[in-house]
Structure formats: C-alpha cells, structure tokens
Short mmCIF file of C-alpha atoms in Angstrom, two decimals:
data_model
loop_
_atom_site.label_atom_id
_atom_site.label_comp_id
_atom_site.label_asym_id
_atom_site.label_seq_id
_atom_site.Cartn_x
_atom_site.Cartn_y
_atom_site.Cartn_z
CA MET Z 1299 106.66 122.56 109.72
CA ASP Z 1300 109.81 123.98 109.22
CA GLY Z 1301 110.27 126.53 105.57
CA ARG Z 1302 112.23 123.39 104.49
CA SER Z 1303 109.62 120.97 104.73
CA PHE Z 1304 106.90 123.62 103.30
CA HIS Z 1305 109.84 124.22 100.41
CA ASN Z 1306 109.93 120.38 99.65
CA LEU Z 1307 106.08 119.86 99.93
CA THR Z 1308 106.36 122.78 97.05
CA TRP Z 1309 108.67 121.63 94.56
CA VAL Z 1310 108.37 117.35 95.23
CA PRO Z 1311 104.73 117.63 94.00
CA MET Z 1312 105.34 119.49 90.87
CA PHE Z 1313 108.29 117.17 90.15
CA PHE Z 1314 106.07 114.49 90.09
CA VAL Z 1315 103.55 116.35 87.69
CA GLY Z 1316 106.67 116.53 85.64
CA LEU Z 1317 107.76 113.14 86.11
CA VAL Z 1318 104.11 112.01 84.79
CA ALA Z 1319 103.95 113.59 82.21
CA LEU Z 1320 107.48 112.55 80.89
CA MET Z 1321 106.34 108.69 81.35
CA LEU Z 1322 102.46 109.08 79.74
CA GLY Z 1323 104.32 110.35 76.75
CA VAL Z 1324 107.13 107.75 76.50
CA VAL Z 1325 104.44 105.18 76.81
CA TYR Z 1326 102.55 106.74 74.09
CA VAL Z 1327 105.20 107.64 71.75
CA THR Z 1328 106.39 103.34 71.93
CA THR Z 1329 103.40 101.79 72.43
CA GLN Z 1330 102.27 100.46 68.96
CA ASP Z 1331 98.63 100.83 68.56
CA PRO Z 1332 98.76 103.64 70.78
CA TRP Z 1333 94.85 104.64 70.50
CA LEU Z 1334 93.95 101.32 71.94
CA LEU Z 1335 95.56 102.43 75.08
CA ASP Z 1336 91.88 104.39 75.64
CA LYS Z 1337 89.99 101.77 73.68
CA LYS Z 1338 86.48 101.27 75.05
CA ALA Z 1339 86.30 105.60 75.91
CA ASN Z 1340 87.65 106.01 72.38
CA GLU Z 1341 85.13 103.14 70.96
CA THR Z 1342 82.37 105.01 72.81
CA LEU Z 1343 83.12 108.37 71.96
CA LEU Z 1344 83.83 106.90 67.86
CA THR Z 1345 79.97 104.93 68.08
CA VAL Z 1346 82.16 102.22 66.08
CA THR Z 1347 84.39 99.68 67.32
CA TYR Z 1348 87.83 99.89 65.74
CA ASN Z 1349 87.04 96.80 64.07
CA MET Z 1350 84.38 98.12 62.06
CA LEU Z 1351 86.48 101.37 61.63
CA PHE Z 1352 89.13 99.43 59.69
CA SER Z 1353 87.58 97.45 58.11
CA GLN Z 1354 85.59 100.29 55.61
CA SER Z 1355 88.12 100.76 52.36
CA VAL Z 1356 87.79 104.08 53.30
CA ASN Z 1357 89.55 103.63 56.10
CA GLN Z 1358 92.73 102.16 55.01
CA TYR Z 1359 95.21 104.51 56.71
CA LEU Z 1360 93.28 105.68 59.20
CA PRO Z 1361 95.27 103.09 61.61
CA ASP Z 1362 98.49 105.45 60.39
CA TYR Z 1363 97.23 108.63 61.13
CA LEU Z 1364 95.98 107.76 64.27
CA THR Z 1365 99.19 106.70 65.25
CA LEU Z 1366 100.74 109.85 63.66
CA MET Z 1367 98.25 111.77 66.16
CA TYR Z 1368 98.84 110.24 69.07
CA ARG Z 1369 102.83 110.03 69.10
CA PHE Z 1370 102.38 113.73 68.25
CA PHE Z 1371 100.57 113.65 71.50
CA GLY Z 1372 103.27 111.45 73.79
CA TRP Z 1373 105.70 113.88 72.19
CA TRP Z 1374 104.00 116.85 73.20
CA LEU Z 1375 103.81 114.93 76.76
CA VAL Z 1376 107.49 114.43 76.57
CA SER Z 1377 108.17 117.86 76.18
CA ILE Z 1378 105.79 119.47 78.84
CA GLY Z 1379 107.05 116.92 81.19
CA MET Z 1380 110.63 117.78 80.13
CA LEU Z 1381 109.74 121.58 80.80
CA ILE Z 1382 108.59 120.77 84.11
CA LEU Z 1383 111.42 118.69 85.42
CA ILE Z 1384 113.74 121.01 83.90
CA TYR Z 1385 112.19 123.82 85.82
CA VAL Z 1386 111.81 122.77 89.30
CA PHE Z 1387 114.71 121.52 88.97
CA VAL Z 1388 116.09 124.35 88.31
CA THR Z 1389 114.80 127.25 90.08
CA LYS Z 1390 114.11 124.66 92.68
CA MET Z 1391 110.44 126.92 93.37
CA GLY Z 1392 112.04 128.92 94.96
CA THR Z 1393 111.08 132.49 94.41
CA PRO Z 1394 106.43 133.29 95.03
CA LEU Z 1395 107.26 134.30 90.95
CA ALA Z 1396 108.54 130.78 90.43
CA ARG Z 1397 106.13 128.88 92.49
CA ASN Z 1398 102.52 131.45 90.91
CA CYS Z 1399 103.83 130.63 87.45
CA LEU Z 1400 103.89 127.32 87.04
CA HIS Z 1401 100.85 126.78 89.18
CA PHE Z 1402 98.53 129.35 87.47
CA ALA Z 1403 100.20 127.17 83.85
CA THR Z 1404 99.53 123.86 85.50
CA VAL Z 1405 95.94 125.18 86.40
CA ILE Z 1406 95.05 126.51 82.92
CA VAL Z 1407 96.72 123.13 81.58
CA LEU Z 1408 94.64 121.00 84.10
CA ILE Z 1409 91.30 122.29 83.57
CA GLY Z 1410 91.70 122.37 79.42
CA ILE Z 1411 92.38 118.43 79.77
CA TYR Z 1412 89.49 118.47 82.54
CA CYS Z 1413 86.92 119.92 79.82
CA ILE Z 1414 88.30 117.59 76.62
CA ILE Z 1415 87.95 114.64 79.61
CA LEU Z 1416 84.77 115.37 80.71
CA LYS Z 1417 83.04 116.56 77.16
CA PHE Z 1418 84.54 113.80 75.07
CA ILE Z 1419 85.95 110.70 76.96
CA PRO Z 1420 84.31 110.37 80.74
CA GLU Z 1421 85.26 107.01 81.09
CA THR Z 1422 88.65 107.28 80.23
CA PRO Z 1423 90.85 105.79 83.51
CA PHE Z 1424 92.95 108.77 82.51
CA LEU Z 1425 90.55 110.24 84.08
CA TRP Z 1426 92.49 109.15 87.54
CA ILE Z 1427 95.51 109.69 86.78
CA THR Z 1428 94.25 114.01 85.86
CA HIS Z 1429 92.86 113.68 88.94
CA GLY Z 1430 95.94 112.42 91.12
CA LEU Z 1431 97.81 115.23 89.31
CA VAL Z 1432 95.71 118.00 90.76
CA PHE Z 1433 96.39 116.01 94.25
CA LEU Z 1434 99.45 116.80 93.74
CA LEU Z 1435 99.23 120.44 92.35
CA PHE Z 1436 97.58 121.07 95.48
CA VAL Z 1437 99.77 119.79 98.05
CA SER Z 1438 102.43 122.29 96.15
CA MET Z 1439 100.02 125.43 96.43
CA TYR Z 1440 99.25 124.21 100.10
CA GLY Z 1441 102.94 123.97 100.55
CA SER Z 1442 103.82 127.62 98.63
CA ILE Z 1443 101.10 128.92 100.59
CA LYS Z 1444 103.05 127.81 103.75
CA LEU Z 1445 106.03 128.52 102.85
CA THR Z 1446 104.65 132.30 102.18
CA ARG Z 1447 103.36 132.50 105.37
CA TYR Z 1448 106.48 130.50 107.05
CA ASN Z 1449 108.78 133.50 105.22
#
C-alpha cells in the first residue's frame, strides 16, 4: 500500500463514524416515539412495561418528557456527527495532530458509551452499532500509524 491508501484508511472510517452519528441522531429526532427504538432493553432496565408505566395517572406526561429527552439526545448525535464530518472534511486528517486529537476524543466518547450500555442496557441492539464504530476507529488508527511510518 502507498501513502495515499493509508491516508484514505485514516480519514474515511472516521467520516463514516460521523455519518453514523448523524443518521442515528436524525432517526431519534424524527421518530414518533423514540424511546420505543430500544423498547426491550429499556423495559428490562425499568422492570416494567411502557403500557404499565403510562397507565399510572401520575405518569400521564411521561411520554412528553421522554420525547423531549430523546429529541435532545438526537440533536446531540446530529451535532456530534456534523462536527466529526466537518472536522474530517476540513482537515482530511492530514496531520498527526488532527488524527490524534480526533482519535483521542472518539476513544473517550466510545468508552463512555460502552460504560453506559454495559451497565444499564446490555441487551440493546445499539451495542452492535457501538462495536462497528470501534472497528471503524481501529481501522482509522491503524491507517494513521501506517501513514506516520510511511512518511
């Protein structure tokens, strides 16, 4: 492989990480009842079904609150996704500093996501998306290491 291939191996996976975050955020923002995207894992965590939870009169506004929280989370994902996409587009991950900063920040975020998922919702199907993001990060880091050695 040549330097260009290693460079592409560095920035393209991180571009996909940003794209995945952006798309997930759009799904959370546009879905009617976003908490149902992870219904089984959430009901396991709560140890009660949503039907039982919403049937209590004290919880009559809970769906509105959950919608607000998930919409906020969705906009957070949209924001992070756009920031990653723009950062990668502008820098093309061309310098070791650009690569290392984005890799470091992504590692910290993914560790936090793993901690939350494994502690609270280990049955979530979003765990597989997180595994995929880690794979993309590792591919990008591999490309970065090879690119640094190639130069």
